[in-house]
Amino acid sequence: MSGYIPRLIAAGDKRISYSIRRTVNRAVKNQSVQVHGFVFDLDGTLTLPVLDFAELRRRLQCPNGVDILTFCHSKSGKDKEKAFHVVEEFEEEGRQNTKLQPGVCELLKFLTQCGLKRALITRNLQLSVDQLFHLLGDPDNYGGPFTHSLTRDFTPTKPDPASLLYICKQWGVHPKSVVMVGDQLQDIQCGKNAGSVTILLNDSKNGEFKKQADFNVDSLDAVISLITSKEMFVVDREDAITDQLT
C-alpha cells in the first residue's frame, strides 16, 4: 500500500477520478468524473465488525428482513423505551471491544493528501463516534478531522440517502463525485439512492449483496489500489442512470 502514495504524489497529480462506462448502440462511451470526497460507515468499515446483529434481533424479537431501527420506532411508550435500551446496551457491549480496521489511518491520510473531503455516517450513537476518534488519536495521524460525523440522530437514517445528500450539499458537490464505503446493505443502498459510487468492504457475512455495490474490496488497503487504477476504477451505468448524473 505504501507504494501508492509516493507514486501518486510524485507524478504531480493528486486528483482521483473514475470512469462511467455505458454502451450505446454497441459503442462504449466513457465519462470521467472527478471524486471530491469519501463517506464512510463506522462499525465493520472503519472499525472491525463486533456487532452481532442476529443476536440483537434475538434480544429485540425483531423479525428478519425488518429494519432494526424501524422496528424500535414502531413501538410506543414503555415498549419503545425498552427496545432502544436493548439497542444501547448492545452498542455499549460493542464499544468495549472496538478495534480499528487495519489500514484505516493510512487510507484516511492518503485521501487527505489527494485533497479529498472525508465524512462519516452511522446508525450508531454519538458515543460510538467518540470511541472511534479516541482510537484514531491525534488527527494528524489520519489526515485531520472529518468534516461531518452524522449519527442516527440525523433522520431518516441509512438506507435513505438523506444524510449523504446533506453532506454533498454541505460540500457543494454532486453526489456522483462522492464515494460511499461500507460493509452493510444499507450503506450500499444509501450510496446508490443518492447516485454516488459504492464500495463494499467484504466480510464473512455480506456476500449475498456483493453484486449490489459498484466495487468490492477485501481490505481498506485495497481501496487505495482501486481508486488509483484507471483500469479498475470504472463504473458501469445504465443510460437512464448516467443521464440523471450528468
PDB file of N, CA, C and O in Angstrom, residues 165-229:
ATOM      1  N   LEU A 165     -26.901  12.940   1.024  1.00  0.00           N
ATOM      2  CA  LEU A 165     -27.230  14.113   0.213  1.00  0.00           C
ATOM      3  C   LEU A 165     -26.974  15.401   0.998  1.00  0.00           C
ATOM      4  O   LEU A 165     -26.548  16.416   0.423  1.00  0.00           O
ATOM      5  N   TYR A 166     -27.224  15.367   2.300  1.00  0.00           N
ATOM      6  CA  TYR A 166     -26.950  16.533   3.143  1.00  0.00           C
ATOM      7  C   TYR A 166     -25.460  16.870   3.117  1.00  0.00           C
ATOM      8  O   TYR A 166     -25.073  18.040   2.975  1.00  0.00           O
ATOM      9  N   ILE A 167     -24.617  15.841   3.266  1.00  0.00           N
ATOM     10  CA  ILE A 167     -23.168  16.065   3.244  1.00  0.00           C
ATOM     11  C   ILE A 167     -22.729  16.608   1.889  1.00  0.00           C
ATOM     12  O   ILE A 167     -21.935  17.545   1.808  1.00  0.00           O
ATOM     13  N   CYS A 168     -23.257  16.032   0.818  1.00  0.00           N
ATOM     14  CA  CYS A 168     -22.905  16.511  -0.524  1.00  0.00           C
ATOM     15  C   CYS A 168     -23.275  17.988  -0.678  1.00  0.00           C
ATOM     16  O   CYS A 168     -22.509  18.777  -1.247  1.00  0.00           O
ATOM     17  N   LYS A 169     -24.448  18.362  -0.179  1.00  0.00           N
ATOM     18  CA  LYS A 169     -24.874  19.758  -0.259  1.00  0.00           C
ATOM     19  C   LYS A 169     -23.952  20.649   0.549  1.00  0.00           C
ATOM     20  O   LYS A 169     -23.576  21.748   0.107  1.00  0.00           O
ATOM     21  N   GLN A 170     -23.577  20.187   1.740  1.00  0.00           N
ATOM     22  CA  GLN A 170     -22.655  20.952   2.581  1.00  0.00           C
ATOM     23  C   GLN A 170     -21.298  21.109   1.909  1.00  0.00           C
ATOM     24  O   GLN A 170     -20.646  22.156   2.024  1.00  0.00           O
ATOM     25  N   TRP A 171     -20.870  20.080   1.212  1.00  0.00           N
ATOM     26  CA  TRP A 171     -19.599  20.130   0.497  1.00  0.00           C
ATOM     27  C   TRP A 171     -19.694  20.941  -0.786  1.00  0.00           C
ATOM     28  O   TRP A 171     -18.679  21.346  -1.341  1.00  0.00           O
ATOM     29  N   GLY A 172     -20.905  21.117  -1.292  1.00  0.00           N
ATOM     30  CA  GLY A 172     -21.084  21.831  -2.556  1.00  0.00           C
ATOM     31  C   GLY A 172     -20.695  20.996  -3.755  1.00  0.00           C
ATOM     32  O   GLY A 172     -20.194  21.536  -4.759  1.00  0.00           O
ATOM     33  N   VAL A 173     -20.946  19.677  -3.675  1.00  0.00           N
ATOM     34  CA  VAL A 173     -20.567  18.788  -4.778  1.00  0.00           C
ATOM     35  C   VAL A 173     -21.762  17.920  -5.180  1.00  0.00           C
ATOM     36  O   VAL A 173     -22.697  17.724  -4.404  1.00  0.00           O
ATOM     37  N   HIS A 174     -21.719  17.401  -6.394  1.00  0.00           N
ATOM     38  CA  HIS A 174     -22.746  16.490  -6.871  1.00  0.00           C
ATOM     39  C   HIS A 174     -22.513  15.115  -6.248  1.00  0.00           C
ATOM     40  O   HIS A 174     -21.359  14.698  -6.092  1.00  0.00           O
ATOM     41  N   PRO A 175     -23.579  14.400  -5.899  1.00  0.00           N
ATOM     42  CA  PRO A 175     -23.408  13.061  -5.298  1.00  0.00           C
ATOM     43  C   PRO A 175     -22.589  12.094  -6.144  1.00  0.00           C
ATOM     44  O   PRO A 175     -21.950  11.201  -5.600  1.00  0.00           O
ATOM     45  N   LYS A 176     -22.583  12.276  -7.465  1.00  0.00           N
ATOM     46  CA  LYS A 176     -21.829  11.342  -8.307  1.00  0.00           C
ATOM     47  C   LYS A 176     -20.317  11.499  -8.110  1.00  0.00           C
ATOM     48  O   LYS A 176     -19.547  10.614  -8.495  1.00  0.00           O
ATOM     49  N   SER A 177     -19.895  12.614  -7.484  1.00  0.00           N
ATOM     50  CA  SER A 177     -18.463  12.820  -7.246  1.00  0.00           C
ATOM     51  C   SER A 177     -18.047  12.397  -5.845  1.00  0.00           C
ATOM     52  O   SER A 177     -16.963  12.730  -5.386  1.00  0.00           O
ATOM     53  N   VAL A 178     -18.939  11.629  -5.191  1.00  0.00           N
ATOM     54  CA  VAL A 178     -18.671  11.154  -3.838  1.00  0.00           C
ATOM     55  C   VAL A 178     -18.716   9.632  -3.809  1.00  0.00           C
ATOM     56  O   VAL A 178     -19.509   9.006  -4.516  1.00  0.00           O
ATOM     57  N   VAL A 179     -17.852   9.037  -2.999  1.00  0.00           N
ATOM     58  CA  VAL A 179     -17.786   7.583  -2.852  1.00  0.00           C
ATOM     59  C   VAL A 179     -18.264   7.200  -1.462  1.00  0.00           C
ATOM     60  O   VAL A 179     -17.806   7.757  -0.462  1.00  0.00           O
ATOM     61  N   MET A 180     -19.195   6.242  -1.399  1.00  0.00           N
ATOM     62  CA  MET A 180     -19.712   5.716  -0.128  1.00  0.00           C
ATOM     63  C   MET A 180     -19.079   4.368   0.133  1.00  0.00           C
ATOM     64  O   MET A 180     -19.140   3.469  -0.723  1.00  0.00           O
ATOM     65  N   VAL A 181     -18.468   4.195   1.305  1.00  0.00           N
ATOM     66  CA  VAL A 181     -17.793   2.944   1.664  1.00  0.00           C
ATOM     67  C   VAL A 181     -18.462   2.352   2.900  1.00  0.00           C
ATOM     68  O   VAL A 181     -18.623   3.036   3.918  1.00  0.00           O
ATOM     69  N   GLY A 182     -18.854   1.091   2.829  1.00  0.00           N
ATOM     70  CA  GLY A 182     -19.480   0.453   3.977  1.00  0.00           C
ATOM     71  C   GLY A 182     -19.456  -1.062   3.862  1.00  0.00           C
ATOM     72  O   GLY A 182     -18.981  -1.608   2.865  1.00  0.00           O
ATOM     73  N   ASP A 183     -19.984  -1.723   4.894  1.00  0.00           N
ATOM     74  CA  ASP A 183     -19.988  -3.185   4.908  1.00  0.00           C
ATOM     75  C   ASP A 183     -21.393  -3.765   4.994  1.00  0.00           C
ATOM     76  O   ASP A 183     -21.551  -4.986   4.972  1.00  0.00           O
ATOM     77  N   GLN A 184     -22.403  -2.906   5.081  1.00  0.00           N
ATOM     78  CA  GLN A 184     -23.777  -3.375   5.210  1.00  0.00           C
ATOM     79  C   GLN A 184     -24.601  -2.972   3.988  1.00  0.00           C
ATOM     80  O   GLN A 184     -24.269  -2.014   3.277  1.00  0.00           O
ATOM     81  N   LEU A 185     -25.697  -3.703   3.779  1.00  0.00           N
ATOM     82  CA  LEU A 185     -26.551  -3.421   2.635  1.00  0.00           C
ATOM     83  C   LEU A 185     -27.068  -1.993   2.678  1.00  0.00           C
ATOM     84  O   LEU A 185     -27.138  -1.318   1.640  1.00  0.00           O
ATOM     85  N   GLN A 186     -27.430  -1.492   3.861  1.00  0.00           N
ATOM     86  CA  GLN A 186     -27.974  -0.139   3.929  1.00  0.00           C
ATOM     87  C   GLN A 186     -26.950   0.921   3.537  1.00  0.00           C
ATOM     88  O   GLN A 186     -27.317   1.995   3.053  1.00  0.00           O
ATOM     89  N   ASP A 187     -25.651   0.622   3.709  1.00  0.00           N
ATOM     90  CA  ASP A 187     -24.612   1.555   3.257  1.00  0.00           C
ATOM     91  C   ASP A 187     -24.624   1.657   1.731  1.00  0.00           C
ATOM     92  O   ASP A 187     -24.544   2.754   1.166  1.00  0.00           O
ATOM     93  N   ILE A 188     -24.706   0.490   1.097  1.00  0.00           N
ATOM     94  CA  ILE A 188     -24.703   0.449  -0.362  1.00  0.00           C
ATOM     95  C   ILE A 188     -25.983   1.066  -0.912  1.00  0.00           C
ATOM     96  O   ILE A 188     -25.950   1.837  -1.879  1.00  0.00           O
ATOM     97  N   GLN A 189     -27.109   0.764  -0.298  1.00  0.00           N
ATOM     98  CA  GLN A 189     -28.378   1.337  -0.742  1.00  0.00           C
ATOM     99  C   GLN A 189     -28.385   2.854  -0.576  1.00  0.00           C
ATOM    100  O   GLN A 189     -28.887   3.574  -1.445  1.00  0.00           O
ATOM    101  N   CYS A 190     -27.829   3.344   0.521  1.00  0.00           N
ATOM    102  CA  CYS A 190     -27.733   4.780   0.750  1.00  0.00           C
ATOM    103  C   CYS A 190     -26.953   5.441  -0.381  1.00  0.00           C
ATOM    104  O   CYS A 190     -27.379   6.450  -0.949  1.00  0.00           O
ATOM    105  N   GLY A 191     -25.784   4.873  -0.705  1.00  0.00           N
ATOM    106  CA  GLY A 191     -24.966   5.427  -1.770  1.00  0.00           C
ATOM    107  C   GLY A 191     -25.651   5.356  -3.122  1.00  0.00           C
ATOM    108  O   GLY A 191     -25.660   6.331  -3.883  1.00  0.00           O
ATOM    109  N   LYS A 192     -26.251   4.218  -3.417  1.00  0.00           N
ATOM    110  CA  LYS A 192     -26.942   4.041  -4.698  1.00  0.00           C
ATOM    111  C   LYS A 192     -28.107   5.011  -4.824  1.00  0.00           C
ATOM    112  O   LYS A 192     -28.322   5.622  -5.876  1.00  0.00           O
ATOM    113  N   ASN A 193     -28.892   5.131  -3.744  1.00  0.00           N
ATOM    114  CA  ASN A 193     -30.063   6.005  -3.769  1.00  0.00           C
ATOM    115  C   ASN A 193     -29.685   7.469  -3.957  1.00  0.00           C
ATOM    116  O   ASN A 193     -30.473   8.258  -4.478  1.00  0.00           O
ATOM    117  N   ALA A 194     -28.469   7.817  -3.526  1.00  0.00           N
ATOM    118  CA  ALA A 194     -28.003   9.198  -3.689  1.00  0.00           C
ATOM    119  C   ALA A 194     -27.394   9.433  -5.066  1.00  0.00           C
ATOM    120  O   ALA A 194     -27.276  10.578  -5.506  1.00  0.00           O
ATOM    121  N   GLY A 195     -27.007   8.349  -5.738  1.00  0.00           N
ATOM    122  CA  GLY A 195     -26.342   8.481  -7.028  1.00  0.00           C
ATOM    123  C   GLY A 195     -24.838   8.495  -6.926  1.00  0.00           C
ATOM    124  O   GLY A 195     -24.140   8.924  -7.854  1.00  0.00           O
ATOM    125  N   SER A 196     -24.303   8.020  -5.784  1.00  0.00           N
ATOM    126  CA  SER A 196     -22.861   8.007  -5.563  1.00  0.00           C
ATOM    127  C   SER A 196     -22.260   6.653  -5.942  1.00  0.00           C
ATOM    128  O   SER A 196     -22.978   5.674  -6.143  1.00  0.00           O
ATOM    129  N   VAL A 197     -20.942   6.619  -6.007  1.00  0.00           N
ATOM    130  CA  VAL A 197     -20.225   5.367  -6.213  1.00  0.00           C
ATOM    131  C   VAL A 197     -20.193   4.610  -4.885  1.00  0.00           C
ATOM    132  O   VAL A 197     -20.063   5.220  -3.817  1.00  0.00           O
ATOM    133  N   THR A 198     -20.315   3.289  -4.939  1.00  0.00           N
ATOM    134  CA  THR A 198     -20.356   2.499  -3.704  1.00  0.00           C
ATOM    135  C   THR A 198     -19.250   1.447  -3.685  1.00  0.00           C
ATOM    136  O   THR A 198     -18.976   0.794  -4.690  1.00  0.00           O
ATOM    137  N   ILE A 199     -18.629   1.302  -2.519  1.00  0.00           N
ATOM    138  CA  ILE A 199     -17.604   0.286  -2.297  1.00  0.00           C
ATOM    139  C   ILE A 199     -18.006  -0.534  -1.075  1.00  0.00           C
ATOM    140  O   ILE A 199     -18.223   0.018   0.008  1.00  0.00           O
ATOM    141  N   LEU A 200     -18.111  -1.833  -1.260  1.00  0.00           N
ATOM    142  CA  LEU A 200     -18.434  -2.739  -0.159  1.00  0.00           C
ATOM    143  C   LEU A 200     -17.155  -3.357   0.381  1.00  0.00           C
ATOM    144  O   LEU A 200     -16.364  -3.924  -0.363  1.00  0.00           O
ATOM    145  N   LEU A 201     -16.959  -3.227   1.699  1.00  0.00           N
ATOM    146  CA  LEU A 201     -15.839  -3.894   2.358  1.00  0.00           C
ATOM    147  C   LEU A 201     -16.294  -5.304   2.718  1.00  0.00           C
ATOM    148  O   LEU A 201     -17.152  -5.490   3.582  1.00  0.00           O
ATOM    149  N   ASN A 202     -15.752  -6.273   2.036  1.00  0.00           N
ATOM    150  CA  ASN A 202     -16.208  -7.655   2.185  1.00  0.00           C
ATOM    151  C   ASN A 202     -15.923  -8.211   3.574  1.00  0.00           C
ATOM    152  O   ASN A 202     -14.902  -7.913   4.184  1.00  0.00           O
ATOM    153  N   ASP A 203     -16.850  -9.044   4.049  1.00  0.00           N
ATOM    154  CA  ASP A 203     -16.594  -9.838   5.242  1.00  0.00           C
ATOM    155  C   ASP A 203     -17.322 -11.166   5.091  1.00  0.00           C
ATOM    156  O   ASP A 203     -17.905 -11.450   4.041  1.00  0.00           O
ATOM    157  N   SER A 204     -17.298 -11.988   6.122  1.00  0.00           N
ATOM    158  CA  SER A 204     -17.852 -13.336   6.013  1.00  0.00           C
ATOM    159  C   SER A 204     -19.380 -13.359   5.995  1.00  0.00           C
ATOM    160  O   SER A 204     -19.976 -14.411   5.722  1.00  0.00           O
ATOM    161  N   LYS A 205     -20.023 -12.195   6.232  1.00  0.00           N
ATOM    162  CA  LYS A 205     -21.478 -12.188   6.357  1.00  0.00           C
ATOM    163  C   LYS A 205     -22.205 -11.391   5.277  1.00  0.00           C
ATOM    164  O   LYS A 205     -23.437 -11.413   5.232  1.00  0.00           O
ATOM    165  N   ASN A 206     -21.479 -10.667   4.435  1.00  0.00           N
ATOM    166  CA  ASN A 206     -22.177  -9.793   3.490  1.00  0.00           C
ATOM    167  C   ASN A 206     -22.088 -10.225   2.030  1.00  0.00           C
ATOM    168  O   ASN A 206     -22.358  -9.438   1.117  1.00  0.00           O
ATOM    169  N   GLY A 207     -21.728 -11.481   1.804  1.00  0.00           N
ATOM    170  CA  GLY A 207     -21.565 -11.966   0.436  1.00  0.00           C
ATOM    171  C   GLY A 207     -22.825 -11.911  -0.406  1.00  0.00           C
ATOM    172  O   GLY A 207     -22.751 -11.767  -1.631  1.00  0.00           O
ATOM    173  N   GLU A 208     -23.990 -11.985   0.233  1.00  0.00           N
ATOM    174  CA  GLU A 208     -25.237 -12.053  -0.525  1.00  0.00           C
ATOM    175  C   GLU A 208     -25.566 -10.761  -1.253  1.00  0.00           C
ATOM    176  O   GLU A 208     -26.350 -10.762  -2.205  1.00  0.00           O
ATOM    177  N   PHE A 209     -24.989  -9.647  -0.856  1.00  0.00           N
ATOM    178  CA  PHE A 209     -25.278  -8.411  -1.582  1.00  0.00           C
ATOM    179  C   PHE A 209     -24.039  -7.749  -2.188  1.00  0.00           C
ATOM    180  O   PHE A 209     -24.035  -6.545  -2.476  1.00  0.00           O
ATOM    181  N   LYS A 210     -23.006  -8.553  -2.439  1.00  0.00           N
ATOM    182  CA  LYS A 210     -21.808  -8.020  -3.085  1.00  0.00           C
ATOM    183  C   LYS A 210     -22.124  -7.388  -4.435  1.00  0.00           C
ATOM    184  O   LYS A 210     -21.570  -6.350  -4.812  1.00  0.00           O
ATOM    185  N   LYS A 211     -23.014  -8.036  -5.180  1.00  0.00           N
ATOM    186  CA  LYS A 211     -23.311  -7.579  -6.537  1.00  0.00           C
ATOM    187  C   LYS A 211     -24.024  -6.232  -6.550  1.00  0.00           C
ATOM    188  O   LYS A 211     -24.092  -5.577  -7.593  1.00  0.00           O
ATOM    189  N   GLN A 212     -24.575  -5.817  -5.431  1.00  0.00           N
ATOM    190  CA  GLN A 212     -25.291  -4.544  -5.398  1.00  0.00           C
ATOM    191  C   GLN A 212     -24.361  -3.342  -5.316  1.00  0.00           C
ATOM    192  O   GLN A 212     -24.769  -2.215  -5.595  1.00  0.00           O
ATOM    193  N   ALA A 213     -23.111  -3.585  -4.921  1.00  0.00           N
ATOM    194  CA  ALA A 213     -22.129  -2.499  -4.839  1.00  0.00           C
ATOM    195  C   ALA A 213     -21.400  -2.351  -6.167  1.00  0.00           C
ATOM    196  O   ALA A 213     -21.265  -3.307  -6.936  1.00  0.00           O
ATOM    197  N   ASP A 214     -20.916  -1.144  -6.426  1.00  0.00           N
ATOM    198  CA  ASP A 214     -20.118  -0.932  -7.642  1.00  0.00           C
ATOM    199  C   ASP A 214     -18.795  -1.674  -7.562  1.00  0.00           C
ATOM    200  O   ASP A 214     -18.307  -2.201  -8.563  1.00  0.00           O
ATOM    201  N   PHE A 215     -18.218  -1.709  -6.359  1.00  0.00           N
ATOM    202  CA  PHE A 215     -16.927  -2.357  -6.162  1.00  0.00           C
ATOM    203  C   PHE A 215     -16.926  -3.130  -4.851  1.00  0.00           C
ATOM    204  O   PHE A 215     -17.627  -2.768  -3.907  1.00  0.00           O
ATOM    205  N   ASN A 216     -16.136  -4.187  -4.819  1.00  0.00           N
ATOM    206  CA  ASN A 216     -15.901  -4.965  -3.604  1.00  0.00           C
ATOM    207  C   ASN A 216     -14.405  -4.930  -3.299  1.00  0.00           C
ATOM    208  O   ASN A 216     -13.581  -5.073  -4.206  1.00  0.00           O
ATOM    209  N   VAL A 217     -14.053  -4.755  -2.028  1.00  0.00           N
ATOM    210  CA  VAL A 217     -12.652  -4.837  -1.612  1.00  0.00           C
ATOM    211  C   VAL A 217     -12.571  -5.711  -0.370  1.00  0.00           C
ATOM    212  O   VAL A 217     -13.519  -5.808   0.403  1.00  0.00           O
ATOM    213  N   ASP A 218     -11.433  -6.345  -0.194  1.00  0.00           N
ATOM    214  CA  ASP A 218     -11.240  -7.217   0.963  1.00  0.00           C
ATOM    215  C   ASP A 218     -10.564  -6.518   2.125  1.00  0.00           C
ATOM    216  O   ASP A 218     -10.466  -7.080   3.219  1.00  0.00           O
ATOM    217  N   SER A 219     -10.073  -5.303   1.905  1.00  0.00           N
ATOM    218  CA  SER A 219      -9.392  -4.553   2.968  1.00  0.00           C
ATOM    219  C   SER A 219      -9.408  -3.080   2.608  1.00  0.00           C
ATOM    220  O   SER A 219      -9.646  -2.699   1.453  1.00  0.00           O
ATOM    221  N   LEU A 220      -9.124  -2.227   3.585  1.00  0.00           N
ATOM    222  CA  LEU A 220      -9.033  -0.798   3.310  1.00  0.00           C
ATOM    223  C   LEU A 220      -7.812  -0.487   2.460  1.00  0.00           C
ATOM    224  O   LEU A 220      -7.815   0.483   1.687  1.00  0.00           O
ATOM    225  N   ASP A 221      -6.772  -1.293   2.586  1.00  0.00           N
ATOM    226  CA  ASP A 221      -5.604  -1.130   1.713  1.00  0.00           C
ATOM    227  C   ASP A 221      -6.026  -1.187   0.248  1.00  0.00           C
ATOM    228  O   ASP A 221      -5.525  -0.439  -0.599  1.00  0.00           O
ATOM    229  N   ALA A 222      -6.954  -2.097  -0.035  1.00  0.00           N
ATOM    230  CA  ALA A 222      -7.381  -2.326  -1.417  1.00  0.00           C
ATOM    231  C   ALA A 222      -8.142  -1.135  -1.990  1.00  0.00           C
ATOM    232  O   ALA A 222      -8.245  -1.001  -3.211  1.00  0.00           O
ATOM    233  N   VAL A 223      -8.685  -0.274  -1.134  1.00  0.00           N
ATOM    234  CA  VAL A 223      -9.361   0.923  -1.628  1.00  0.00           C
ATOM    235  C   VAL A 223      -8.370   1.815  -2.361  1.00  0.00           C
ATOM    236  O   VAL A 223      -8.672   2.371  -3.431  1.00  0.00           O
ATOM    237  N   ILE A 224      -7.171   1.947  -1.811  1.00  0.00           N
ATOM    238  CA  ILE A 224      -6.145   2.766  -2.459  1.00  0.00           C
ATOM    239  C   ILE A 224      -5.762   2.165  -3.808  1.00  0.00           C
ATOM    240  O   ILE A 224      -5.652   2.873  -4.820  1.00  0.00           O
ATOM    241  N   SER A 225      -5.583   0.848  -3.836  1.00  0.00           N
ATOM    242  CA  SER A 225      -5.252   0.185  -5.094  1.00  0.00           C
ATOM    243  C   SER A 225      -6.342   0.422  -6.134  1.00  0.00           C
ATOM    244  O   SER A 225      -6.063   0.658  -7.310  1.00  0.00           O
ATOM    245  N   LEU A 226      -7.590   0.355  -5.699  1.00  0.00           N
ATOM    246  CA  LEU A 226      -8.724   0.528  -6.608  1.00  0.00           C
ATOM    247  C   LEU A 226      -8.785   1.931  -7.180  1.00  0.00           C
ATOM    248  O   LEU A 226      -8.847   2.119  -8.405  1.00  0.00           O
ATOM    249  N   ILE A 227      -8.777   2.940  -6.321  1.00  0.00           N
ATOM    250  CA  ILE A 227      -9.035   4.303  -6.790  1.00  0.00           C
ATOM    251  C   ILE A 227      -7.855   4.930  -7.518  1.00  0.00           C
ATOM    252  O   ILE A 227      -8.010   5.968  -8.167  1.00  0.00           O
ATOM    253  N   THR A 228      -6.676   4.313  -7.444  1.00  0.00           N
ATOM    254  CA  THR A 228      -5.517   4.816  -8.184  1.00  0.00           C
ATOM    255  C   THR A 228      -5.290   4.048  -9.477  1.00  0.00           C
ATOM    256  O   THR A 228      -4.303   4.275 -10.163  1.00  0.00           O
ATOM    257  N   SER A 229      -6.210   3.139  -9.813  1.00  0.00           N
ATOM    258  CA  SER A 229      -6.094   2.371 -11.039  1.00  0.00           C
ATOM    259  C   SER A 229      -7.169   2.795 -12.033  1.00  0.00           C
ATOM    260  O   SER A 229      -8.364   2.579 -11.802  1.00  0.00           O
TER     261      SER A 229
END
